[in-house]
């Protein structure tokens, strides 16, 4: 896949690793209107037969390993905790079981002689992992490896048989089992490295077909993409969609052996399952300021794949050595430890940079063993997961999720559980210009009689990268959470600000919760007058929005500045119709 090519949360978005994660919005027109067949019932519990024969076997798959030469070397791995069926020669199922942690199988067949086959399926539904690797959301068919027919004599108590190794090429069942094993690895990592009572994540369906791009579902059949479709998407079945190739070819970009990509997408599922993503999707290339909700979602997913795989980097390959047109071994990666890209320079800027968030998470967890800049803590994974998946941090009800809100929750956990790590944790965050609050995004404001709070844009504050519409994301904006309760008093929000001989022009915008920055269809109220304006004495800048007619709820108030001269400091405040200032 290219540098971070396609690992994204689909709220209709893609990624290309020149666009790390989710690069564009998809049309909401889907090709998934075909009636779907339900996935067949899972059967993993075995039964005993008096006088029966115990059949033993080992289930394995072969994969290409994503090494520094791309996908060129192979290894054989156990198929862990997967569903196993045993059938009579005429196709009647007589028993079920699951493989163990080493891929071992032990299951009985009835007493007496008979002819049987054994089938290992690309799904699991147990205390270790819950996932099904399926061909598409219409057929919902899993992949299998099947033994040859074997004869059982009534006098045999135990009988070993051979199950073929799932291949990394040809029919490529090894791809399905590798995806399943990565999801098991993620669950094993969380289970082993946290103290919050985690056992296993909810079930996820993964759609993958050799030679097929999931972009086809959104009328982009030549797109080399993998993505996660959330539970709130109404146009396509919820699940992970993993790139199997393009236009029937396996000699294009694929992701079934790109473990970073698989686990990045699975991390989006975990976010969806445990605290509901706020991400709007959209373009990101891993080296620019972006919407903090998108930055948090992608930064978390980048970090999680590295943590679960026990390595410091994200790696994305383009193809493998088995291609008939010659070896296509290129890959790209970036480190969670080397501060070489997406580097913030201003206070709070890290909240708007995804790889900076990934590094801050990794540096907070791993300690000095792999750190290159001497700013680290040794929290381990447990406090991070606790802040991610419990009421101690970001929750499903949290509005406008971002790294500042997340680190605020983790900071409280550290103070309570690991006080000796509070200072190094703060240093690791400061190194990445991260926050432990919502000062720069999502600060909660309420009207307060007699309050005197003000806010400011600093002197010489640099201009942040702009979007295609010319709007600015970080340094030219302040973002506040504001609860509108439906009352006339709270409906009015006034912005008053100070001007100078070379003044600023401030604007006031209210967005609904699922907004896209700059998208007028997601703005519920705007005030964009040109300076000079009529304001209070000493505060000649003035804007006003009115939320009357909007549903009660939590809105994002955006104050943005356009510089009309030198960037000297300016101060502003917000107030309601009673003149009460709206303050933290």
Coordinates of C-alpha atoms in Angstrom, one line a residue, residues 79-474:
X79 CA -4.1 -21.0 13.3
X80 CA -5.1 -20.1 16.8
X81 CA -8.6 -20.5 18.4
X82 CA -10.4 -21.0 15.1
X83 CA -13.6 -22.9 14.5
X84 CA -13.2 -26.6 13.4
X85 CA -15.9 -28.8 11.9
X86 CA -15.9 -32.6 11.3
X87 CA -18.1 -34.0 8.6
X88 CA -19.1 -37.4 7.4
X89 CA -18.1 -38.2 3.8
X90 CA -21.7 -37.3 2.7
X91 CA -21.4 -33.8 4.3
X92 CA -23.2 -34.3 7.6
X93 CA -21.6 -32.4 10.5
X94 CA -20.9 -34.7 13.4
X95 CA -18.8 -32.5 15.7
X96 CA -17.2 -29.1 16.3
X97 CA -14.3 -27.7 18.2
X98 CA -11.7 -25.0 18.1
X99 CA -8.0 -25.0 17.7
X100 CA -5.9 -24.1 20.7
X101 CA -3.1 -21.5 21.2
X102 CA -0.7 -23.7 19.2
X103 CA -3.1 -24.6 16.4
X104 CA -3.7 -28.1 17.9
X105 CA -7.0 -29.9 17.4
X106 CA -8.6 -32.7 19.4
X107 CA -12.1 -33.7 18.6
X108 CA -14.1 -37.0 18.7
X109 CA -16.1 -38.9 16.1
X110 CA -18.7 -41.4 17.0
X111 CA -17.9 -45.0 17.9
X112 CA -17.6 -47.4 15.0
X113 CA -16.0 -47.2 11.5
X114 CA -16.6 -44.3 9.3
X115 CA -15.3 -41.8 6.7
X116 CA -14.8 -38.2 7.6
X117 CA -13.2 -34.9 6.7
X118 CA -12.1 -32.0 8.9
X119 CA -12.5 -28.4 8.1
X120 CA -10.8 -25.4 9.8
X121 CA -12.7 -22.1 9.3
X122 CA -11.5 -18.5 9.2
X123 CA -13.6 -17.4 12.2
X124 CA -13.6 -17.6 16.0
X125 CA -16.2 -16.8 18.7
X126 CA -14.7 -17.5 22.0
X127 CA -13.0 -16.0 25.1
X128 CA -9.8 -15.3 23.1
X129 CA -11.0 -13.7 19.9
X130 CA -14.3 -12.9 18.2
X131 CA -14.0 -12.4 14.5
X132 CA -15.2 -13.8 11.1
X133 CA -13.1 -13.3 8.0
X134 CA -15.7 -13.4 5.2
X135 CA -15.7 -13.0 1.4
X136 CA -18.2 -10.1 1.1
X137 CA -21.2 -8.6 2.9
X138 CA -23.7 -10.2 0.5
X139 CA -22.6 -13.9 0.8
X140 CA -21.0 -13.7 4.2
X141 CA -19.0 -16.9 3.5
X142 CA -15.9 -17.8 5.5
X143 CA -12.7 -19.4 4.2
X144 CA -11.6 -23.0 5.1
X145 CA -8.9 -25.5 4.8
X146 CA -10.1 -29.1 4.5
X147 CA -8.4 -32.4 5.1
X148 CA -8.6 -35.3 2.7
X149 CA -11.2 -38.0 3.5
X150 CA -9.9 -40.3 6.3
X151 CA -11.2 -43.6 7.4
X152 CA -11.7 -44.4 11.1
X153 CA -11.7 -47.9 12.4
X154 CA -13.9 -48.7 15.4
X155 CA -10.9 -50.2 17.2
X156 CA -8.9 -47.0 17.2
X157 CA -9.1 -44.7 20.2
X158 CA -6.9 -41.9 18.9
X159 CA -6.0 -41.1 15.3
X160 CA -3.8 -38.3 14.0
X161 CA -4.6 -36.8 10.6
X162 CA -3.1 -34.0 8.4
X163 CA -4.8 -30.8 7.6
X164 CA -3.2 -28.9 4.7
X165 CA -1.4 -25.6 5.5
X166 CA -3.4 -22.6 4.4
X167 CA -1.3 -21.2 1.5
X168 CA 0.1 -17.7 1.1
X169 CA -0.4 -17.9 -2.6
X170 CA -2.7 -19.6 -5.1
X171 CA -6.1 -19.9 -3.5
X172 CA -4.6 -17.8 -0.6
X173 CA -6.5 -19.0 2.4
X174 CA -3.4 -18.0 4.3
X175 CA -4.5 -14.4 3.8
X176 CA -7.8 -15.0 5.6
X177 CA -6.1 -16.8 8.5
X178 CA -3.4 -14.1 8.8
X179 CA -6.1 -11.4 9.2
X180 CA -7.8 -13.6 11.9
X181 CA -4.6 -14.1 13.7
X182 CA -3.8 -10.4 13.8
X183 CA -7.1 -9.8 15.5
X184 CA -6.4 -12.5 18.0
X185 CA -3.0 -10.9 18.6
X186 CA -4.6 -7.6 19.3
X187 CA -7.0 -9.2 21.9
X188 CA -4.1 -11.1 23.4
X189 CA -2.1 -7.9 23.8
X190 CA -4.9 -6.0 25.5
X191 CA -5.7 -8.9 27.7
X192 CA -2.1 -9.4 28.8
X193 CA -1.2 -5.7 29.2
X194 CA -4.1 -4.1 31.1
X195 CA -5.7 -4.3 34.5
X196 CA -9.2 -3.1 33.6
X197 CA -10.9 -6.4 33.4
X198 CA -10.7 -6.9 29.6
X199 CA -11.4 -10.4 28.3
X200 CA -12.2 -10.1 24.6
X201 CA -13.5 -7.4 22.3
X202 CA -17.0 -7.7 20.7
X203 CA -17.2 -9.7 17.5
X204 CA -16.1 -8.0 14.2
X205 CA -16.8 -9.2 10.7
X206 CA -13.9 -8.7 8.2
X207 CA -14.5 -8.7 4.5
X208 CA -11.7 -9.7 2.2
X209 CA -11.5 -11.3 -1.2
X210 CA -8.3 -12.1 -3.1
X211 CA -7.8 -9.8 -6.1
X212 CA -10.6 -7.5 -4.9
X213 CA -10.5 -3.8 -3.8
X214 CA -13.1 -2.7 -1.2
X215 CA -13.3 0.6 -3.1
X216 CA -15.5 -1.3 -5.5
X217 CA -18.4 -0.9 -3.0
X218 CA -18.1 2.8 -3.4
X219 CA -17.7 2.9 -7.2
X220 CA -13.9 3.1 -7.0
X221 CA -12.8 -0.4 -8.1
X222 CA -9.3 0.6 -8.9
X223 CA -8.6 2.2 -5.5
X224 CA -6.1 0.4 -3.4
X225 CA -7.7 0.8 0.0
X226 CA -8.6 -0.8 3.3
X227 CA -11.0 0.8 5.7
X228 CA -13.4 0.3 8.6
X229 CA -17.1 1.0 8.2
X230 CA -18.6 2.1 11.5
X231 CA -21.8 1.1 13.1
X232 CA -23.3 4.5 12.2
X233 CA -22.8 4.0 8.5
X234 CA -26.0 3.2 6.7
X235 CA -24.8 2.4 3.2
X236 CA -22.5 -0.6 3.9
X237 CA -22.4 -3.4 6.5
X238 CA -20.3 -2.6 9.5
X239 CA -16.9 -4.3 9.5
X240 CA -13.3 -4.2 8.4
X241 CA -12.7 -4.1 4.6
X242 CA -9.2 -5.4 3.8
X243 CA -7.6 -4.9 0.4
X244 CA -7.1 -8.2 -1.5
X245 CA -5.7 -6.8 -4.7
X246 CA -7.1 -4.9 -7.7
X247 CA -9.2 -6.0 -10.7
X248 CA -8.6 -9.7 -10.0
X249 CA -4.9 -9.3 -9.7
X250 CA -2.7 -10.2 -6.7
X251 CA 0.3 -8.5 -8.3
X252 CA -1.0 -5.1 -7.2
X253 CA -1.1 -3.6 -3.7
X254 CA -2.6 -5.9 -1.1
X255 CA -3.1 -5.7 2.6
X256 CA -3.8 -9.3 3.9
X257 CA -0.2 -9.6 5.0
X258 CA 0.3 -6.0 6.0
X259 CA -0.2 -6.4 9.7
X260 CA 0.1 -2.7 10.5
X261 CA -2.8 -2.0 8.2
X262 CA -5.0 -4.8 9.5
X263 CA -4.4 -3.7 13.1
X264 CA -4.8 0.0 12.3
X265 CA -8.3 -0.8 11.0
X266 CA -9.0 -3.0 13.9
X267 CA -8.1 -0.1 16.2
X268 CA -10.8 2.0 14.5
X269 CA -13.2 -0.8 15.4
X270 CA -12.1 -0.8 19.0
X271 CA -12.6 3.0 19.1
X272 CA -16.1 2.5 17.6
X273 CA -17.0 -0.3 20.0
X274 CA -15.7 1.3 23.2
X275 CA -16.2 5.0 22.9
X276 CA -17.7 5.9 19.5
X277 CA -15.5 7.8 17.2
X278 CA -16.0 11.6 16.6
X279 CA -13.8 11.5 13.5
X280 CA -15.3 13.2 10.4
X281 CA -12.9 11.4 8.1
X282 CA -11.1 13.4 5.5
X283 CA -7.6 14.0 4.0
X284 CA -4.5 13.4 6.1
X285 CA -1.0 12.6 5.0
X286 CA 0.7 12.2 8.4
X287 CA 2.5 15.5 8.2
X288 CA 0.0 18.4 8.6
X289 CA -2.4 19.9 11.0
X290 CA -5.8 18.4 10.7
X291 CA -9.2 18.3 12.5
X292 CA -8.4 17.2 16.1
X293 CA -11.1 14.5 15.9
X294 CA -9.5 13.0 12.9
X295 CA -6.0 13.4 14.3
X296 CA -7.0 11.6 17.5
X297 CA -8.7 8.7 15.7
X298 CA -5.8 8.1 13.3
X299 CA -3.1 8.8 15.9
X300 CA -4.7 6.2 18.2
X301 CA -4.9 3.6 15.4
X302 CA -1.2 4.2 14.4
X303 CA -0.1 3.8 18.0
X304 CA -2.2 0.7 18.7
X305 CA -0.9 -1.4 15.8
X306 CA 2.7 -0.7 16.9
X307 CA 1.9 -1.6 20.5
X308 CA 0.1 -4.8 19.6
X309 CA 2.8 -5.9 17.2
X310 CA 5.6 -5.0 19.6
X311 CA 7.4 -2.8 17.2
X312 CA 8.2 0.9 16.9
X313 CA 6.9 1.5 13.4
X314 CA 4.0 1.4 11.0
X315 CA 4.8 -0.5 7.8
X316 CA 2.8 -0.7 4.5
X317 CA 4.0 -2.8 1.6
X318 CA 2.9 -2.7 -2.0
X319 CA 3.1 -6.3 -3.2
X320 CA 5.0 -9.5 -2.8
X321 CA 7.7 -11.7 -4.4
X322 CA 5.2 -14.1 -5.8
X323 CA 4.1 -11.8 -8.6
X324 CA 4.6 -13.1 -12.1
X325 CA 5.6 -9.6 -13.4
X326 CA 8.6 -9.5 -11.1
X327 CA 9.2 -8.8 -7.5
X328 CA 7.3 -5.7 -6.2
X329 CA 8.9 -5.2 -2.8
X330 CA 8.6 -1.6 -2.0
X331 CA 7.4 -0.5 1.4
X332 CA 7.2 2.6 3.5
X333 CA 7.0 3.1 7.2
X334 CA 7.4 5.6 9.9
X335 CA 8.6 5.3 13.5
X336 CA 6.7 5.8 16.7
X337 CA 10.0 6.8 18.2
X338 CA 11.9 8.9 15.7
X339 CA 10.7 12.5 15.6
X340 CA 11.1 12.9 11.9
X341 CA 7.6 13.9 10.7
X342 CA 4.5 15.7 11.8
X343 CA 6.5 17.8 14.2
X344 CA 4.6 20.4 16.2
X345 CA 6.3 23.6 17.2
X346 CA 3.6 25.6 19.0
X347 CA 1.8 25.0 22.3
X348 CA -1.2 22.8 21.7
X349 CA -0.4 22.0 18.1
X350 CA 0.1 18.3 18.8
X351 CA -3.6 18.0 19.3
X352 CA -3.9 18.6 15.6
X353 CA -1.2 16.2 14.4
X354 CA -1.8 12.5 14.2
X355 CA 1.7 11.1 14.2
X356 CA 2.6 13.4 17.0
X357 CA -0.3 11.9 19.0
X358 CA 1.0 8.4 18.1
X359 CA 4.5 9.3 19.3
X360 CA 3.1 10.8 22.5
X361 CA 1.2 7.6 23.3
X362 CA 4.1 5.4 22.5
X363 CA 6.6 7.5 24.5
X364 CA 4.2 7.5 27.4
X365 CA 4.0 3.8 27.4
X366 CA 7.4 2.4 26.5
X367 CA 10.0 4.2 28.6
X368 CA 13.6 4.6 27.7
X369 CA 14.3 1.3 25.9
X370 CA 13.5 2.6 22.5
X371 CA 13.2 6.3 23.0
X372 CA 15.5 8.6 21.0
X373 CA 14.8 12.0 22.6
X374 CA 14.8 11.4 26.4
X375 CA 11.2 12.5 26.8
X376 CA 9.3 9.4 28.0
X377 CA 7.3 7.8 30.7
X378 CA 6.9 4.1 31.6
X379 CA 3.2 3.9 32.1
X380 CA 2.8 0.6 30.2
X381 CA -0.4 0.0 28.2
X382 CA -2.8 -0.4 31.1
X383 CA -3.4 3.3 31.9
X384 CA -3.7 4.0 28.2
X385 CA -6.4 1.3 27.7
X386 CA -8.1 2.4 30.9
X387 CA -8.3 6.0 29.6
X388 CA -9.5 4.7 26.2
X389 CA -12.1 2.1 27.2
X390 CA -13.5 2.9 30.6
X391 CA -15.3 5.9 32.3
X392 CA -11.9 7.1 33.4
X393 CA -11.2 8.8 30.1
X394 CA -12.9 9.3 26.7
X395 CA -16.4 7.7 26.7
X396 CA -19.1 7.1 24.2
X397 CA -20.9 10.3 25.4
X398 CA -17.8 12.5 25.2
X399 CA -18.4 15.2 22.6
X400 CA -15.7 16.3 20.1
X401 CA -13.1 13.7 21.1
X402 CA -9.5 14.7 20.8
X403 CA -6.1 13.9 22.3
X404 CA -6.3 16.7 24.9
X405 CA -9.5 15.2 26.3
X406 CA -7.9 11.7 26.2
X407 CA -4.7 12.8 27.9
X408 CA -6.7 14.7 30.5
X409 CA -8.3 11.3 31.5
X410 CA -5.0 9.5 31.5
X411 CA -3.4 12.2 33.5
X412 CA -6.0 11.7 36.3
X413 CA -5.2 7.9 36.2
X414 CA -1.5 8.5 36.4
X415 CA -1.9 10.9 39.3
X416 CA -4.0 8.3 41.2
X417 CA -2.3 5.0 40.2
X418 CA 1.2 6.0 39.1
X419 CA 2.1 9.3 40.8
X420 CA 5.9 8.8 40.3
X421 CA 5.2 8.9 36.5
X422 CA 3.3 12.1 36.6
X423 CA 6.4 14.3 35.8
X424 CA 7.9 12.1 33.0
X425 CA 4.4 11.7 31.5
X426 CA 4.0 15.5 31.4
X427 CA 7.4 15.8 29.8
X428 CA 6.6 13.3 27.1
X429 CA 3.4 15.2 26.3
X430 CA 5.1 18.6 26.4
X431 CA 7.8 17.3 23.9
X432 CA 5.0 16.7 21.4
X433 CA 3.1 20.0 22.3
X434 CA 0.2 17.9 23.5
X435 CA -2.3 19.1 26.1
X436 CA -3.8 17.5 29.2
X437 CA -6.9 19.6 28.8
X438 CA -9.2 21.0 26.1
X439 CA -7.7 24.5 26.0
X440 CA -7.1 24.5 22.3
X441 CA -10.1 22.3 21.2
X442 CA -13.4 21.7 22.9
X443 CA -13.1 23.8 26.1
X444 CA -16.5 23.8 27.7
X445 CA -18.0 27.2 28.2
X446 CA -21.1 28.3 30.1
X447 CA -22.7 31.7 30.8
X448 CA -21.6 33.1 34.2
X449 CA -23.0 36.3 35.7
X450 CA -20.3 38.6 36.8
X451 CA -17.5 36.7 35.1
X452 CA -14.7 38.6 33.4
X453 CA -12.9 35.9 31.3
X454 CA -11.2 36.7 28.1
X455 CA -9.4 34.8 25.4
X456 CA -6.7 35.8 22.9
X457 CA -4.8 35.2 19.7
X458 CA -1.1 35.7 20.5
X459 CA 1.3 38.3 19.0
X460 CA 3.1 36.8 16.0
X461 CA 1.0 33.7 16.2
X462 CA 2.0 31.7 13.1
X463 CA -0.4 30.9 10.3
X464 CA -1.3 27.2 10.3
X465 CA -1.6 25.1 7.1
X466 CA -4.8 26.0 5.3
X467 CA -7.4 23.7 3.8
X468 CA -8.4 23.8 0.2
X469 CA -11.1 26.4 1.1
X470 CA -8.5 28.8 2.6
X471 CA -9.8 28.2 6.2
X472 CA -7.2 27.5 8.9
X473 CA -7.3 24.6 11.3
X474 CA -5.3 25.5 14.3

